[in-house]
Amino acid sequence: MLPKKIHVVWVGDETRRPEALIKTWQTLNPDFEVRVWGNKDLSELKWINFRHMKDMWHQELCGVADLMRYEILYEHGGIAVDADSACLRPIEDWILEPSDFASWSNELTLPGMVTNAFMGSTSGSEFIGKIIENLANESTVVDRRAWQSTGPILVTKTWQETGHPLTIWPSHLFTPRHHSGWIYTGTGPVFGHQMFASTQSTWSSAVNLKEVNEETLSTAFGEK
């Protein structure tokens, strides 16, 4: 079972960090260690792909977060979630059973695409290590968009090339509403919801968690 750790990366303008969204992971998972990684960690820690992080800083901060999450997972294990995501229900132990997991981006609109928005691994994971190695072998990652060079395309290609026994959870577990407009309408468990970088400035301040969850649910499933 994976360690009960949830990692969130937020780099750039810390005044815009979505504290209320991050708090949902802390509040609903009190038995997990939730750590937010930021600018200080980026500047002070040793990173294998720091040169790519420096380049991405001037292009797409989400790419910097991608690069950091892989090395964080490799070092510490646990789960990495996007900062602009909310937890809707406590993470259950069966989610932690695979030694490596990710989820499909969307089975209907992007079949075969593995997303890195919600990933989990043990420390020293062979699969995560291969992602880091592939990145280290790249001359540059800023010649294309982050989702191609450091995000879902990279993860998908690494999985296809290695044939690693990666557990890929259904997309609705963490992304019940895709940016394409597809909405999950089933009755199965939904643990999180990704805002796809639509984080509002008001979410950076301390707000009532119940209000945030109501807003998140409304966004995910539409008005009831």
Tab-separated table of C-alpha atoms in Angstrom:
chain	number	residue	atom	x	y	z
A	1	MET	CA	0.000	0.000	0.000
A	2	LEU	CA	1.209	3.490	-0.811
A	3	PRO	CA	2.147	5.798	2.061
A	4	LYS	CA	-0.646	8.119	3.158
A	5	LYS	CA	0.900	11.264	1.755
A	6	ILE	CA	-0.704	13.825	-0.533
A	7	HIS	CA	1.602	16.154	-2.434
A	8	VAL	CA	0.494	19.470	-3.946
A	9	VAL	CA	2.818	21.689	-5.990
A	10	TRP	CA	2.189	25.422	-6.356
A	11	VAL	CA	4.911	27.617	-7.836
A	12	GLY	CA	4.799	31.221	-8.984
A	13	ASP	CA	2.576	33.828	-7.332
A	14	GLU	CA	1.952	32.453	-3.851
A	15	THR	CA	-0.765	35.036	-3.182
A	16	ARG	CA	-2.912	33.169	-5.710
A	17	ARG	CA	-2.381	29.741	-4.171
A	18	PRO	CA	-5.833	28.082	-3.894
A	19	GLU	CA	-5.741	27.510	-0.142
A	20	ALA	CA	-9.405	26.519	0.117
A	21	LEU	CA	-9.022	23.806	-2.509
A	22	ILE	CA	-5.892	22.471	-0.840
A	23	LYS	CA	-7.745	22.496	2.478
A	24	THR	CA	-10.315	20.043	1.089
A	25	TRP	CA	-7.581	17.407	0.813
A	26	GLN	CA	-6.457	18.117	4.372
A	27	THR	CA	-9.932	18.207	5.911
A	28	LEU	CA	-11.312	15.091	4.251
A	29	ASN	CA	-8.134	13.062	4.768
A	30	PRO	CA	-7.031	13.751	8.356
A	31	ASP	CA	-4.966	10.556	8.481
A	32	PHE	CA	-2.858	11.694	5.505
A	33	GLU	CA	0.174	13.931	5.561
A	34	VAL	CA	-0.613	16.750	3.108
A	35	ARG	CA	2.389	18.750	1.972
A	36	VAL	CA	2.393	21.791	-0.283
A	37	TRP	CA	5.604	22.263	-2.264
A	38	GLY	CA	6.442	25.737	-3.514
A	39	ASN	CA	8.991	28.298	-4.633
A	40	LYS	CA	11.297	27.748	-1.666
A	41	ASP	CA	11.480	24.010	-2.323
A	42	LEU	CA	12.163	24.666	-5.991
A	43	SER	CA	15.060	26.998	-5.225
A	44	GLU	CA	16.601	25.179	-2.260
A	45	LEU	CA	16.290	21.460	-3.031
A	46	LYS	CA	18.345	19.490	-5.531
A	47	TRP	CA	16.356	18.490	-8.612
A	48	ILE	CA	17.517	16.142	-11.347
A	49	ASN	CA	15.695	18.125	-14.030
A	50	PHE	CA	16.271	21.584	-12.606
A	51	ARG	CA	17.460	22.943	-15.971
A	52	HIS	CA	14.080	22.053	-17.462
A	53	MET	CA	12.326	23.629	-14.485
A	54	LYS	CA	14.217	26.884	-15.061
A	55	ASP	CA	13.238	26.891	-18.726
A	56	MET	CA	9.608	26.033	-18.014
A	57	TRP	CA	9.391	28.819	-15.422
A	58	HIS	CA	9.348	31.321	-18.267
A	59	GLN	CA	6.830	29.365	-20.332
A	60	GLU	CA	4.289	27.322	-18.338
A	61	LEU	CA	4.317	27.025	-14.548
A	62	CYS	CA	2.194	23.896	-14.792
A	63	GLY	CA	5.178	22.302	-16.517
A	64	VAL	CA	7.376	23.190	-13.548
A	65	ALA	CA	4.810	21.537	-11.274
A	66	ASP	CA	4.838	18.434	-13.489
A	67	LEU	CA	8.605	18.143	-13.278
A	68	MET	CA	8.593	18.601	-9.521
A	69	ARG	CA	5.799	16.097	-8.866
A	70	TYR	CA	7.691	13.225	-10.502
A	71	GLU	CA	10.792	13.768	-8.398
A	72	ILE	CA	8.703	14.278	-5.250
A	73	LEU	CA	6.865	11.003	-5.834
A	74	TYR	CA	10.121	9.183	-6.540
A	75	GLU	CA	11.672	10.479	-3.324
A	76	HIS	CA	8.707	10.276	-0.946
A	77	GLY	CA	5.966	8.138	-2.484
A	78	GLY	CA	2.267	8.808	-1.980
A	79	ILE	CA	-0.225	10.692	-4.142
A	80	ALA	CA	0.324	13.856	-6.172
A	81	VAL	CA	-2.708	15.983	-7.037
A	82	ASP	CA	-3.058	19.180	-9.042
A	83	ALA	CA	-3.259	22.337	-6.950
A	84	ASP	CA	-6.391	23.429	-8.804
A	85	SER	CA	-8.303	20.349	-7.700
A	86	ALA	CA	-10.667	19.683	-4.820
A	87	CYS	CA	-11.238	16.563	-2.768
A	88	LEU	CA	-14.897	15.510	-2.664
A	89	ARG	CA	-14.655	12.469	-0.373
A	90	PRO	CA	-11.957	10.752	1.710
A	91	ILE	CA	-9.405	8.701	-0.205
A	92	GLU	CA	-10.128	5.029	0.477
A	93	ASP	CA	-7.460	2.408	1.098
A	94	TRP	CA	-8.132	0.485	-2.120
A	95	ILE	CA	-6.963	3.505	-4.110
A	96	LEU	CA	-3.576	3.085	-2.421
A	97	GLU	CA	-3.185	-0.638	-3.135
A	98	PRO	CA	-1.369	-0.402	-6.524
A	99	SER	CA	2.340	0.375	-6.374
A	100	ASP	CA	1.850	2.841	-9.240
A	101	PHE	CA	-1.356	4.437	-10.457
A	102	ALA	CA	-2.704	7.215	-12.624
A	103	SER	CA	-6.067	7.716	-14.318
A	104	TRP	CA	-7.416	8.052	-17.814
A	105	SER	CA	-7.814	11.614	-19.035
A	106	ASN	CA	-11.204	10.748	-20.514
A	107	GLU	CA	-12.163	7.439	-22.063
A	108	LEU	CA	-14.533	8.990	-24.628
A	109	THR	CA	-12.929	12.231	-25.748
A	110	LEU	CA	-9.251	11.242	-25.304
A	111	PRO	CA	-9.145	7.418	-25.443
A	112	GLY	CA	-5.774	5.996	-24.457
A	113	MET	CA	-4.512	9.197	-22.839
A	114	VAL	CA	-3.187	8.840	-19.283
A	115	THR	CA	-3.354	12.004	-17.185
A	116	ASN	CA	-0.786	13.007	-14.574
A	117	ALA	CA	-3.225	15.204	-12.632
A	118	PHE	CA	-3.729	12.463	-10.023
A	119	MET	CA	-0.845	10.023	-9.652
A	120	GLY	CA	0.410	7.699	-6.971
A	121	SER	CA	3.560	5.644	-6.486
A	122	THR	CA	5.916	4.116	-3.992
A	123	SER	CA	9.217	5.855	-3.336
A	124	GLY	CA	11.840	4.656	-5.778
A	125	SER	CA	9.182	3.664	-8.315
A	126	GLU	CA	10.681	2.176	-11.474
A	127	PHE	CA	7.972	3.807	-13.583
A	128	ILE	CA	8.388	7.281	-12.086
A	129	GLY	CA	12.148	6.850	-12.325
A	130	LYS	CA	11.820	6.150	-16.043
A	131	ILE	CA	9.758	9.315	-16.520
A	132	ILE	CA	12.484	11.323	-14.768
A	133	GLU	CA	15.162	9.618	-16.885
A	134	ASN	CA	13.302	10.319	-20.124
A	135	LEU	CA	13.033	13.969	-19.149
A	136	ALA	CA	16.722	14.145	-18.275
A	137	ASN	CA	17.546	12.827	-21.750
A	138	GLU	CA	15.519	15.583	-23.431
A	139	SER	CA	17.552	18.480	-24.805
A	140	THR	CA	14.606	20.799	-24.143
A	141	VAL	CA	11.006	20.613	-22.958
A	142	VAL	CA	9.953	24.098	-24.011
A	143	ASP	CA	9.747	23.447	-27.756
A	144	ARG	CA	6.146	22.281	-27.284
A	145	ARG	CA	3.324	22.676	-24.796
A	146	ALA	CA	3.726	21.328	-21.255
A	147	TRP	CA	0.924	18.778	-21.680
A	148	GLN	CA	3.029	17.287	-24.455
A	149	SER	CA	6.539	17.510	-23.006
A	150	THR	CA	6.049	17.121	-19.239
A	151	GLY	CA	2.423	16.075	-18.796
A	152	PRO	CA	-0.049	13.485	-20.105
A	153	ILE	CA	1.704	12.770	-23.427
A	154	LEU	CA	4.986	12.071	-21.620
A	155	VAL	CA	3.320	9.779	-19.066
A	156	THR	CA	1.338	7.950	-21.750
A	157	LYS	CA	4.379	7.391	-23.978
A	158	THR	CA	6.507	6.195	-21.062
A	159	TRP	CA	3.809	3.715	-20.069
A	160	GLN	CA	3.457	2.464	-23.653
A	161	GLU	CA	7.212	2.143	-24.153
A	162	THR	CA	7.926	0.345	-20.884
A	163	GLY	CA	4.804	-1.795	-20.604
A	164	HIS	CA	4.957	-1.067	-16.884
A	165	PRO	CA	2.078	-2.648	-14.902
A	166	LEU	CA	0.538	0.741	-14.165
A	167	THR	CA	-2.938	0.757	-12.645
A	168	ILE	CA	-5.044	3.285	-14.550
A	169	TRP	CA	-8.192	4.275	-12.703
A	170	PRO	CA	-11.369	5.384	-14.515
A	171	SER	CA	-11.363	9.111	-15.212
A	172	HIS	CA	-14.533	9.821	-13.248
A	173	LEU	CA	-12.855	8.975	-9.939
A	174	PHE	CA	-10.871	12.217	-10.104
A	175	THR	CA	-12.204	14.133	-13.113
A	176	PRO	CA	-16.003	13.827	-13.171
A	177	ARG	CA	-16.269	16.801	-15.487
A	178	HIS	CA	-13.753	16.995	-18.320
A	179	HIS	CA	-12.803	20.293	-19.941
A	180	SER	CA	-14.308	18.953	-23.173
A	181	GLY	CA	-17.719	19.165	-21.516
A	182	TRP	CA	-18.169	15.452	-20.797
A	183	ILE	CA	-19.829	14.911	-17.388
A	184	TYR	CA	-19.945	11.700	-15.373
A	185	THR	CA	-23.547	10.995	-14.376
A	186	GLY	CA	-23.112	7.619	-12.688
A	187	THR	CA	-23.482	6.834	-9.013
A	188	GLY	CA	-19.983	5.496	-8.366
A	189	PRO	CA	-17.463	7.112	-6.015
A	190	VAL	CA	-15.889	10.419	-7.033
A	191	PHE	CA	-12.884	11.435	-4.960
A	192	GLY	CA	-11.771	14.631	-6.620
A	193	HIS	CA	-12.508	17.246	-9.214
A	194	GLN	CA	-10.009	19.135	-11.338
A	195	MET	CA	-10.701	22.756	-12.230
A	196	PHE	CA	-8.341	22.764	-15.235
A	197	ALA	CA	-6.502	25.941	-14.201
A	198	SER	CA	-9.769	27.823	-13.654
A	199	THR	CA	-8.817	28.601	-10.056
A	200	GLN	CA	-10.559	31.768	-8.878
A	201	SER	CA	-8.689	34.406	-6.905
A	202	THR	CA	-11.236	34.171	-4.090
A	203	TRP	CA	-10.215	30.569	-3.503
A	204	SER	CA	-6.805	31.795	-2.378
A	205	SER	CA	-8.273	33.305	0.776
A	206	ALA	CA	-9.756	31.581	3.782
A	207	VAL	CA	-13.355	30.715	2.966
A	208	ASN	CA	-15.950	28.386	4.388
A	209	LEU	CA	-15.078	24.838	3.324
A	210	LYS	CA	-18.747	23.943	2.942
A	211	GLU	CA	-19.180	26.787	0.466
A	212	VAL	CA	-16.157	25.626	-1.515
A	213	ASN	CA	-17.441	22.063	-1.672
A	214	GLU	CA	-20.875	23.242	-2.782
A	215	GLU	CA	-19.274	25.316	-5.535
A	216	THR	CA	-17.088	22.374	-6.544
A	217	LEU	CA	-19.994	19.962	-6.689
A	218	SER	CA	-22.032	22.446	-8.696
A	219	THR	CA	-19.183	22.844	-11.160
A	220	ALA	CA	-18.641	19.099	-11.405
A	221	PHE	CA	-22.191	17.914	-11.792
A	222	GLY	CA	-24.223	20.978	-12.777
A	223	GLU	CA	-27.026	22.604	-10.853
A	224	LYS	CA	-29.426	20.165	-9.176
